[in-house]
């Protein structure tokens, strides 16, 4: 992962758990909330894998009848540790792989102009 893949507000894993990107720098480093230091992406900060636990944290609801996670008309088909597909109804039957939370955040924002924020 490189800093160029990130947006301000993306969640990453740091030494103390998940952190929020507040500034992106040109040298593949970012600043995080409540911190004045820069951290290297890929060494000090790593991507968070997309899991069912994180979908729930981000406000997706599980639909038992479809076996999908849903939010605002968008569906996620996931099997932890194996795959995570994001269904985009505007494109029909087209799925986009979203292996990491920051990718899901970026895709969701591109489609809805709304941020995925922690709800739980």
Tab-separated table of N, CA, C and O in Angstrom:
chain	number	residue	atom	x	y	z
A	1	UNK	N	0.841	-1.172	0.000
A	1	UNK	CA	0.000	0.000	0.000
A	1	UNK	C	0.889	1.239	0.000
A	1	UNK	O	1.894	1.295	0.680
A	2	UNK	N	0.467	2.229	-0.760
A	2	UNK	CA	1.175	3.498	-0.819
A	2	UNK	C	0.252	4.618	-0.357
A	2	UNK	O	-0.967	4.498	-0.430
A	3	UNK	N	0.852	5.701	0.096
A	3	UNK	CA	0.070	6.840	0.568
A	3	UNK	C	-0.835	7.386	-0.534
A	3	UNK	O	-1.897	7.945	-0.240
A	4	UNK	N	-0.464	7.208	-1.795
A	4	UNK	CA	-1.283	7.712	-2.899
A	4	UNK	C	-2.612	6.974	-3.028
A	4	UNK	O	-3.510	7.453	-3.712
A	5	UNK	N	-2.760	5.825	-2.377
A	5	UNK	CA	-4.018	5.077	-2.390
A	5	UNK	C	-5.000	5.592	-1.345
A	5	UNK	O	-6.151	5.168	-1.320
A	6	UNK	N	-4.540	6.475	-0.485
A	6	UNK	CA	-5.323	6.883	0.681
A	6	UNK	C	-5.996	8.224	0.486
A	6	UNK	O	-5.598	9.025	-0.360
A	7	UNK	N	-7.013	8.451	1.304
A	7	UNK	CA	-7.699	9.731	1.413
A	7	UNK	C	-7.715	10.113	2.888
A	7	UNK	O	-7.656	9.256	3.764
A	8	UNK	N	-7.840	11.397	3.137
A	8	UNK	CA	-8.005	11.842	4.515
A	8	UNK	C	-9.300	11.226	5.046
A	8	UNK	O	-10.320	11.218	4.366
A	9	UNK	N	-9.221	10.664	6.242
A	9	UNK	CA	-10.366	9.989	6.853
A	9	UNK	C	-10.306	8.478	6.753
A	9	UNK	O	-11.086	7.785	7.393
A	10	UNK	N	-9.360	7.948	5.949
A	10	UNK	CA	-9.230	6.489	5.846
A	10	UNK	C	-8.748	5.908	7.164
A	10	UNK	O	-7.984	6.522	7.906
A	11	UNK	N	-9.213	4.681	7.437
A	11	UNK	CA	-8.786	3.945	8.615
A	11	UNK	C	-7.649	3.014	8.253
A	11	UNK	O	-7.685	2.339	7.217
A	12	UNK	N	-6.624	2.980	9.116
A	12	UNK	CA	-5.492	2.068	8.972
A	12	UNK	C	-5.208	1.454	10.330
A	12	UNK	O	-5.677	1.944	11.361
A	13	UNK	N	-4.405	0.393	10.353
A	13	UNK	CA	-3.959	-0.202	11.611
A	13	UNK	C	-2.600	0.363	11.977
A	13	UNK	O	-1.686	0.390	11.155
A	14	UNK	N	-2.484	0.797	13.231
A	14	UNK	CA	-1.217	1.242	13.796
A	14	UNK	C	-0.878	0.371	14.993
A	14	UNK	O	-1.569	-0.601	15.282
A	15	UNK	N	0.146	0.730	15.697
A	15	UNK	CA	0.574	-0.068	16.854
A	15	UNK	C	-0.492	-0.125	17.941
A	15	UNK	O	-0.581	-1.100	18.666
A	16	UNK	N	-1.291	0.915	18.072
A	16	UNK	CA	-2.299	0.983	19.130
A	16	UNK	C	-3.700	0.610	18.643
A	16	UNK	O	-4.672	0.857	19.338
A	17	UNK	N	-3.822	0.053	17.449
A	17	UNK	CA	-5.143	-0.255	16.899
A	17	UNK	C	-5.411	0.594	15.676
A	17	UNK	O	-4.493	1.085	15.040
A	18	UNK	N	-6.705	0.800	15.367
A	18	UNK	CA	-7.005	1.568	14.157
A	18	UNK	C	-6.778	3.059	14.387
A	18	UNK	O	-6.958	3.575	15.491
A	19	UNK	N	-6.328	3.726	13.327
A	19	UNK	CA	-6.059	5.158	13.343
A	19	UNK	C	-6.747	5.791	12.133
A	19	UNK	O	-7.137	5.101	11.196
A	20	UNK	N	-6.866	7.112	12.156
A	20	UNK	CA	-7.508	7.849	11.075
A	20	UNK	C	-6.466	8.755	10.413
A	20	UNK	O	-5.776	9.510	11.100
A	21	UNK	N	-6.384	8.694	9.089
A	21	UNK	CA	-5.455	9.539	8.331
A	21	UNK	C	-5.961	10.980	8.350
A	21	UNK	O	-7.122	11.241	8.026
A	22	UNK	N	-5.088	11.930	8.753
A	22	UNK	CA	-5.470	13.346	8.773
A	22	UNK	C	-4.680	14.172	7.771
A	22	UNK	O	-5.072	15.289	7.457
A	23	UNK	N	-3.555	13.640	7.286
A	23	UNK	CA	-2.746	14.357	6.296
A	23	UNK	C	-1.951	13.331	5.503
A	23	UNK	O	-1.447	12.361	6.059
A	24	UNK	N	-1.826	13.564	4.209
A	24	UNK	CA	-1.059	12.669	3.348
A	24	UNK	C	0.147	13.437	2.846
A	24	UNK	O	0.014	14.558	2.345
A	25	UNK	N	1.311	12.835	2.969
A	25	UNK	CA	2.557	13.494	2.574
A	25	UNK	C	3.156	12.819	1.356
A	25	UNK	O	2.870	11.658	1.076
A	26	UNK	N	4.008	13.524	0.666
A	26	UNK	CA	4.583	13.039	-0.596
A	26	UNK	C	5.596	11.912	-0.405
A	26	UNK	O	5.869	11.161	-1.333
A	27	UNK	N	6.150	11.753	0.765
A	27	UNK	CA	7.210	10.763	0.995
A	27	UNK	C	6.668	9.419	1.479
A	27	UNK	O	7.335	8.702	2.205
A	28	UNK	N	5.451	9.060	1.063
A	28	UNK	CA	4.783	7.821	1.450
A	28	UNK	C	4.562	7.729	2.958
A	28	UNK	O	4.622	6.665	3.554
A	29	UNK	N	4.302	8.888	3.560
A	29	UNK	CA	3.969	8.895	4.977
A	29	UNK	C	2.674	9.678	5.162
A	29	UNK	O	2.244	10.423	4.286
A	30	UNK	N	2.059	9.468	6.310
A	30	UNK	CA	0.819	10.167	6.642
A	30	UNK	C	0.866	10.608	8.087
A	30	UNK	O	1.631	10.082	8.890
A	31	UNK	N	0.056	11.603	8.404
A	31	UNK	CA	-0.176	11.979	9.790
A	31	UNK	C	-1.501	11.358	10.188
A	31	UNK	O	-2.390	11.163	9.365
A	32	UNK	N	-1.613	11.046	11.468
A	32	UNK	CA	-2.835	10.446	11.980
A	32	UNK	C	-3.425	11.342	13.063
A	32	UNK	O	-2.758	12.251	13.571
A	33	UNK	N	-4.687	11.079	13.389
A	33	UNK	CA	-5.372	11.901	14.377
A	33	UNK	C	-4.603	11.972	15.687
A	33	UNK	O	-3.933	11.023	16.091
A	34	UNK	N	-4.677	13.114	16.332
A	34	UNK	CA	-4.050	13.338	17.649
A	34	UNK	C	-2.553	13.082	17.653
A	34	UNK	O	-1.992	12.626	18.647
A	35	UNK	N	-1.870	13.346	16.537
A	35	UNK	CA	-0.435	13.098	16.497
A	35	UNK	C	0.223	14.113	15.586
A	35	UNK	O	-0.307	14.446	14.539
A	36	UNK	N	1.398	14.569	15.988
A	36	UNK	CA	2.119	15.541	15.168
A	36	UNK	C	3.220	14.884	14.347
A	36	UNK	O	3.836	15.538	13.526
A	37	UNK	N	3.469	13.604	14.563
A	37	UNK	CA	4.514	12.895	13.822
A	37	UNK	C	3.953	12.313	12.538
A	37	UNK	O	2.762	12.122	12.389
A	38	UNK	N	4.862	11.990	11.606
A	38	UNK	CA	4.484	11.289	10.381
A	38	UNK	C	4.837	9.821	10.539
A	38	UNK	O	5.815	9.475	11.200
A	39	UNK	N	4.044	8.957	9.917
A	39	UNK	CA	4.279	7.523	9.975
A	39	UNK	C	4.332	6.969	8.567
A	39	UNK	O	3.548	7.353	7.703
A	40	UNK	N	5.260	6.056	8.343
A	40	UNK	CA	5.404	5.447	7.031
A	40	UNK	C	4.267	4.468	6.774
A	40	UNK	O	3.947	3.631	7.610
A	41	UNK	N	3.696	4.585	5.570
A	41	UNK	CA	2.651	3.662	5.144
A	41	UNK	C	3.318	2.361	4.725
A	41	UNK	O	4.303	2.364	4.007
A	42	UNK	N	2.805	1.248	5.215
A	42	UNK	CA	3.349	-0.059	4.865
A	42	UNK	C	4.298	-0.614	5.903
A	42	UNK	O	4.545	-1.809	5.934
A	43	UNK	N	4.847	0.240	6.763
A	43	UNK	CA	5.701	-0.258	7.843
A	43	UNK	C	5.060	0.042	9.195
A	43	UNK	O	4.711	-0.867	9.927
A	44	UNK	N	4.895	1.317	9.523
A	44	UNK	CA	4.249	1.686	10.792
A	44	UNK	C	2.735	1.580	10.718
A	44	UNK	O	2.076	1.305	11.719
A	45	UNK	N	2.186	1.831	9.546
A	45	UNK	CA	0.742	1.780	9.340
A	45	UNK	C	0.441	0.799	8.219
A	45	UNK	O	1.084	0.836	7.171
A	46	UNK	N	-0.531	-0.073	8.440
A	46	UNK	CA	-0.888	-1.076	7.431
A	46	UNK	C	-2.395	-1.061	7.190
A	46	UNK	O	-3.167	-0.601	8.019
A	47	UNK	N	-2.778	-1.583	6.039
A	47	UNK	CA	-4.186	-1.638	5.658
A	47	UNK	C	-4.954	-2.598	6.567
A	47	UNK	O	-4.418	-3.600	7.029
A	48	UNK	N	-6.216	-2.283	6.797
A	48	UNK	CA	-7.109	-3.127	7.587
A	48	UNK	C	-7.869	-4.030	6.622
A	48	UNK	O	-8.563	-3.532	5.729
A	49	UNK	N	-7.769	-5.349	6.776
A	49	UNK	CA	-8.541	-6.239	5.904
A	49	UNK	C	-10.047	-6.018	6.094
A	49	UNK	O	-10.509	-5.756	7.206
A	50	UNK	N	-10.796	-6.091	5.014
A	50	UNK	CA	-12.249	-5.976	5.100
A	50	UNK	C	-12.804	-7.253	5.708
A	50	UNK	O	-12.544	-8.347	5.216
A	51	UNK	N	-13.552	-7.116	6.800
A	51	UNK	CA	-14.156	-8.253	7.487
A	51	UNK	C	-15.613	-7.913	7.811
A	51	UNK	O	-16.022	-6.747	7.769
A	52	UNK	N	-16.374	-8.917	8.171
A	52	UNK	CA	-17.760	-8.694	8.563
A	52	UNK	C	-17.827	-7.792	9.803
A	52	UNK	O	-18.717	-6.953	9.908
A	53	UNK	N	-16.878	-7.935	10.705
A	53	UNK	CA	-16.834	-7.095	11.905
A	53	UNK	C	-16.705	-5.615	11.518
A	53	UNK	O	-17.400	-4.761	12.060
A	54	UNK	N	-15.827	-5.325	10.548
A	54	UNK	CA	-15.641	-3.946	10.115
A	54	UNK	C	-16.849	-3.433	9.343
A	54	UNK	O	-17.211	-2.254	9.459
A	55	UNK	N	-17.505	-4.277	8.561
A	55	UNK	CA	-18.715	-3.830	7.860
A	55	UNK	C	-19.762	-3.358	8.857
A	55	UNK	O	-20.399	-2.319	8.667
A	56	UNK	N	-19.943	-4.115	9.933
A	56	UNK	CA	-20.902	-3.731	10.970
A	56	UNK	C	-20.492	-2.429	11.643
A	56	UNK	O	-21.329	-1.559	11.904
A	57	UNK	N	-19.202	-2.265	11.918
A	57	UNK	CA	-18.700	-1.029	12.523
A	57	UNK	C	-18.987	0.182	11.643
A	57	UNK	O	-19.188	1.286	12.129
A	58	UNK	N	-18.977	-0.034	10.320
A	58	UNK	CA	-19.183	1.051	9.368
A	58	UNK	C	-20.650	1.251	8.994
A	58	UNK	O	-20.973	2.035	8.108
A	59	UNK	N	-21.547	0.544	9.687
A	59	UNK	CA	-22.968	0.777	9.512
A	59	UNK	C	-23.674	-0.106	8.504
A	59	UNK	O	-24.849	0.100	8.218
A	60	UNK	N	-22.995	-1.101	7.939
A	60	UNK	CA	-23.673	-2.047	7.064
A	60	UNK	C	-24.529	-2.968	7.924
A	60	UNK	O	-24.160	-3.312	9.043
A	61	UNK	N	-25.674	-3.346	7.416
A	61	UNK	CA	-26.590	-4.247	8.116
A	61	UNK	C	-26.645	-5.572	7.381
A	61	UNK	O	-26.674	-5.614	6.146
A	62	UNK	N	-26.674	-6.666	8.134
A	62	UNK	CA	-26.755	-7.990	7.525
A	62	UNK	C	-28.201	-8.301	7.166
A	62	UNK	O	-29.105	-8.162	7.986
A	63	UNK	N	-28.427	-8.720	5.935
A	63	UNK	CA	-29.746	-9.112	5.456
A	63	UNK	C	-29.771	-10.629	5.340
A	63	UNK	O	-29.112	-11.198	4.466
A	64	UNK	N	-30.500	-11.276	6.226
A	64	UNK	CA	-30.519	-12.747	6.248
A	64	UNK	C	-31.120	-13.346	4.979
A	64	UNK	O	-30.683	-14.403	4.539
A	65	UNK	N	-32.091	-12.688	4.384
A	65	UNK	CA	-32.727	-13.257	3.193
A	65	UNK	C	-31.800	-13.263	1.981
A	65	UNK	O	-31.861	-14.167	1.157
A	66	UNK	N	-30.915	-12.274	1.880
A	66	UNK	CA	-29.982	-12.234	0.753
A	66	UNK	C	-28.584	-12.714	1.130
A	66	UNK	O	-27.749	-12.923	0.260
A	67	UNK	N	-28.321	-12.864	2.433
A	67	UNK	CA	-26.998	-13.216	2.952
A	67	UNK	C	-25.938	-12.194	2.546
A	67	UNK	O	-24.778	-12.526	2.335
A	68	UNK	N	-26.346	-10.930	2.449
A	68	UNK	CA	-25.445	-9.838	2.091
A	68	UNK	C	-25.479	-8.774	3.171
A	68	UNK	O	-26.426	-8.687	3.952
A	69	UNK	N	-24.469	-7.936	3.193
A	69	UNK	CA	-24.441	-6.763	4.045
A	69	UNK	C	-24.857	-5.584	3.179
A	69	UNK	O	-24.400	-5.450	2.046
A	70	UNK	N	-25.725	-4.705	3.712
A	70	UNK	CA	-26.309	-3.638	2.904
A	70	UNK	C	-26.153	-2.282	3.581
A	70	UNK	O	-26.182	-2.181	4.805
A	71	UNK	N	-26.019	-1.260	2.736
A	71	UNK	CA	-26.045	0.124	3.199
A	71	UNK	C	-26.392	1.005	2.015
A	71	UNK	O	-25.734	0.921	0.977
A	72	UNK	N	-27.449	1.794	2.154
A	72	UNK	CA	-27.890	2.748	1.120
A	72	UNK	C	-28.031	2.131	-0.267
A	72	UNK	O	-27.673	2.725	-1.266
A	73	UNK	N	-28.511	0.909	-0.337
A	73	UNK	CA	-28.733	0.269	-1.629
A	73	UNK	C	-27.519	-0.424	-2.217
A	73	UNK	O	-27.578	-0.953	-3.316
A	74	UNK	N	-26.422	-0.417	-1.501
A	74	UNK	CA	-25.206	-1.104	-1.948
A	74	UNK	C	-25.032	-2.363	-1.124
A	74	UNK	O	-25.215	-2.358	0.094
A	75	UNK	N	-24.684	-3.452	-1.791
A	75	UNK	CA	-24.537	-4.752	-1.141
A	75	UNK	C	-23.078	-5.183	-1.117
A	75	UNK	O	-22.330	-4.919	-2.057
A	76	UNK	N	-22.717	-5.873	-0.040
A	76	UNK	CA	-21.382	-6.455	0.077
A	76	UNK	C	-21.551	-7.946	0.322
A	76	UNK	O	-22.265	-8.362	1.233
A	77	UNK	N	-20.898	-8.731	-0.508
A	77	UNK	CA	-20.855	-10.192	-0.361
A	77	UNK	C	-19.468	-10.517	0.162
A	77	UNK	O	-18.474	-10.220	-0.496
A	78	UNK	N	-19.406	-11.099	1.348
A	78	UNK	CA	-18.102	-11.292	1.984
A	78	UNK	C	-18.019	-12.669	2.630
A	78	UNK	O	-18.997	-13.192	3.157
A	79	UNK	N	-16.841	-13.236	2.554
A	79	UNK	CA	-16.477	-14.403	3.338
A	79	UNK	C	-15.108	-14.078	3.904
A	79	UNK	O	-14.122	-14.006	3.170
A	80	UNK	N	-15.073	-13.823	5.228
A	80	UNK	CA	-13.838	-13.373	5.881
A	80	UNK	C	-12.642	-14.233	5.494
A	80	UNK	O	-12.709	-15.456	5.521
A	81	UNK	N	-11.564	-13.557	5.130
A	81	UNK	CA	-10.320	-14.236	4.797
A	81	UNK	C	-10.269	-14.787	3.385
A	81	UNK	O	-9.229	-15.265	2.943
A	82	UNK	N	-11.380	-14.715	2.639
A	82	UNK	CA	-11.402	-15.268	1.291
A	82	UNK	C	-11.727	-14.228	0.226
A	82	UNK	O	-11.035	-14.115	-0.768
A	83	UNK	N	-12.815	-13.478	0.421
A	83	UNK	CA	-13.187	-12.482	-0.586
A	83	UNK	C	-14.112	-11.440	0.017
A	83	UNK	O	-14.745	-11.654	1.044
A	84	UNK	N	-14.187	-10.313	-0.647
A	84	UNK	CA	-15.153	-9.281	-0.340
A	84	UNK	C	-15.470	-8.578	-1.652
A	84	UNK	O	-14.597	-7.988	-2.276
A	85	UNK	N	-16.725	-8.670	-2.095
A	85	UNK	CA	-17.159	-8.051	-3.336
A	85	UNK	C	-18.198	-6.981	-3.037
A	85	UNK	O	-19.090	-7.187	-2.219
A	86	UNK	N	-18.081	-5.865	-3.706
A	86	UNK	CA	-18.994	-4.745	-3.552
A	86	UNK	C	-19.844	-4.660	-4.809
A	86	UNK	O	-19.316	-4.505	-5.903
A	87	UNK	N	-21.151	-4.816	-4.652
A	87	UNK	CA	-22.057	-4.780	-5.795
A	87	UNK	C	-22.463	-3.342	-6.088
A	87	UNK	O	-22.895	-2.617	-5.194
A	88	UNK	N	-22.296	-2.946	-7.338
A	88	UNK	CA	-22.620	-1.587	-7.750
A	88	UNK	C	-23.836	-1.646	-8.677
A	88	UNK	O	-23.717	-2.000	-9.851
A	89	UNK	N	-25.041	-1.334	-8.168
A	89	UNK	CA	-26.245	-1.472	-8.982
A	89	UNK	C	-26.237	-0.601	-10.235
A	89	UNK	O	-26.810	-0.977	-11.251
A	90	UNK	N	-25.570	0.541	-10.188
A	90	UNK	CA	-25.509	1.417	-11.364
A	90	UNK	C	-24.833	0.741	-12.557
A	90	UNK	O	-25.061	1.117	-13.701
A	91	UNK	N	-23.977	-0.245	-12.278
A	91	UNK	CA	-23.250	-0.945	-13.340
A	91	UNK	C	-23.835	-2.329	-13.616
A	91	UNK	O	-23.255	-3.116	-14.346
A	92	UNK	N	-24.957	-2.680	-13.001
A	92	UNK	CA	-25.555	-3.990	-13.231
A	92	UNK	C	-24.883	-5.063	-12.399
A	92	UNK	O	-24.736	-4.906	-11.204
A	93	UNK	N	-24.490	-6.151	-13.020
A	93	UNK	CA	-23.906	-7.290	-12.300
A	93	UNK	C	-22.404	-7.186	-12.100
A	93	UNK	O	-21.704	-8.171	-12.032
A	94	UNK	N	-21.902	-5.992	-12.005
A	94	UNK	CA	-20.449	-5.796	-11.891
A	94	UNK	C	-20.043	-5.726	-10.435
A	94	UNK	O	-20.652	-5.015	-9.643
A	95	UNK	N	-19.036	-6.486	-10.071
A	95	UNK	CA	-18.526	-6.500	-8.697
A	95	UNK	C	-17.121	-5.909	-8.673
A	95	UNK	O	-16.343	-6.088	-9.594
A	96	UNK	N	-16.804	-5.261	-7.582
A	96	UNK	CA	-15.470	-4.689	-7.361
A	96	UNK	C	-14.885	-5.323	-6.111
A	96	UNK	O	-15.518	-5.307	-5.063
A	97	UNK	N	-13.690	-5.897	-6.206
A	97	UNK	CA	-13.025	-6.449	-5.025
A	97	UNK	C	-12.591	-5.313	-4.105
A	97	UNK	O	-12.034	-4.319	-4.551
A	98	UNK	N	-12.871	-5.474	-2.842
A	98	UNK	CA	-12.456	-4.491	-1.834
A	98	UNK	C	-11.782	-5.264	-0.710
A	98	UNK	O	-12.418	-5.632	0.269
A	99	UNK	N	-10.512	-5.504	-0.891
A	99	UNK	CA	-9.745	-6.312	0.057
A	99	UNK	C	-9.503	-5.594	1.385
A	99	UNK	O	-9.408	-6.226	2.430
A	100	UNK	N	-9.412	-4.256	1.328
A	100	UNK	CA	-9.072	-3.480	2.520
A	100	UNK	C	-10.120	-2.401	2.794
A	100	UNK	O	-10.782	-1.907	1.883
A	101	UNK	N	-10.223	-2.013	4.056
A	101	UNK	CA	-11.210	-1.022	4.482
A	101	UNK	C	-11.010	0.308	3.761
A	101	UNK	O	-11.979	0.941	3.347
A	102	UNK	N	-9.778	0.755	3.577
A	102	UNK	CA	-9.594	2.043	2.896
A	102	UNK	C	-10.101	1.979	1.454
A	102	UNK	O	-10.621	2.963	0.932
A	103	UNK	N	-10.000	0.819	0.798
A	103	UNK	CA	-10.539	0.679	-0.553
A	103	UNK	C	-12.066	0.777	-0.537
A	103	UNK	O	-12.662	1.427	-1.397
A	104	UNK	N	-12.686	0.125	0.447
A	104	UNK	CA	-14.138	0.194	0.595
A	104	UNK	C	-14.570	1.632	0.875
A	104	UNK	O	-15.528	2.132	0.281
A	105	UNK	N	-13.850	2.315	1.761
A	105	UNK	CA	-14.159	3.717	2.059
A	105	UNK	C	-14.077	4.575	0.799
A	105	UNK	O	-14.953	5.404	0.536
A	106	UNK	N	-13.025	4.388	0.017
A	106	UNK	CA	-12.820	5.205	-1.172
A	106	UNK	C	-13.880	4.927	-2.232
A	106	UNK	O	-14.402	5.853	-2.857
A	107	UNK	N	-14.214	3.666	-2.435
A	107	UNK	CA	-15.229	3.294	-3.421
A	107	UNK	C	-16.599	3.818	-2.995
A	107	UNK	O	-17.333	4.400	-3.797
A	108	UNK	N	-16.950	3.639	-1.744
A	108	UNK	CA	-18.230	4.105	-1.233
A	108	UNK	C	-18.352	5.623	-1.391
A	108	UNK	O	-19.386	6.138	-1.812
A	109	UNK	N	-17.284	6.344	-1.073
A	109	UNK	CA	-17.309	7.795	-1.219
A	109	UNK	C	-17.464	8.199	-2.686
A	109	UNK	O	-18.218	9.122	-3.011
A	110	UNK	N	-16.773	7.521	-3.584
A	110	UNK	CA	-16.870	7.833	-5.011
A	110	UNK	C	-18.296	7.651	-5.527
A	110	UNK	O	-18.739	8.393	-6.410
A	111	UNK	N	-19.015	6.681	-4.986
A	111	UNK	CA	-20.368	6.390	-5.450
A	111	UNK	C	-21.439	7.233	-4.760
A	111	UNK	O	-22.462	7.553	-5.367
A	112	UNK	N	-21.231	7.590	-3.494
A	112	UNK	CA	-22.293	8.234	-2.719
A	112	UNK	C	-21.974	9.667	-2.287
A	112	UNK	O	-22.863	10.367	-1.813
A	113	UNK	N	-20.712	10.080	-2.391
A	113	UNK	CA	-20.244	11.382	-1.878
A	113	UNK	C	-20.448	11.481	-0.366
A	113	UNK	O	-20.598	12.568	0.181
A	114	UNK	N	-20.494	10.326	0.307
A	114	UNK	CA	-20.589	10.261	1.763
A	114	UNK	C	-19.456	9.416	2.308
A	114	UNK	O	-19.061	8.426	1.695
A	115	UNK	N	-18.957	9.809	3.464
A	115	UNK	CA	-17.897	9.064	4.119
A	115	UNK	C	-18.481	7.865	4.874
A	115	UNK	O	-19.567	7.968	5.448
A	116	UNK	N	-17.759	6.760	4.866
A	116	UNK	CA	-18.068	5.639	5.760
A	116	UNK	C	-17.394	5.943	7.085
A	116	UNK	O	-16.167	6.056	7.151
A	117	UNK	N	-18.177	6.094	8.129
A	117	UNK	CA	-17.636	6.404	9.443
A	117	UNK	C	-18.026	5.331	10.427
A	117	UNK	O	-19.033	4.649	10.259
A	118	UNK	N	-17.216	5.195	11.467
A	118	UNK	CA	-17.509	4.214	12.508
A	118	UNK	C	-18.815	4.549	13.191
A	118	UNK	O	-19.045	5.677	13.601
A	119	UNK	N	-19.687	3.539	13.295
A	119	UNK	CA	-20.968	3.721	13.965
A	119	UNK	C	-21.050	2.904	15.243
A	119	UNK	O	-21.920	3.141	16.061
A	120	UNK	N	-20.180	1.903	15.364
A	120	UNK	CA	-20.225	1.044	16.558
A	120	UNK	C	-18.907	1.066	17.265
A	120	UNK	O	-17.890	1.179	16.709
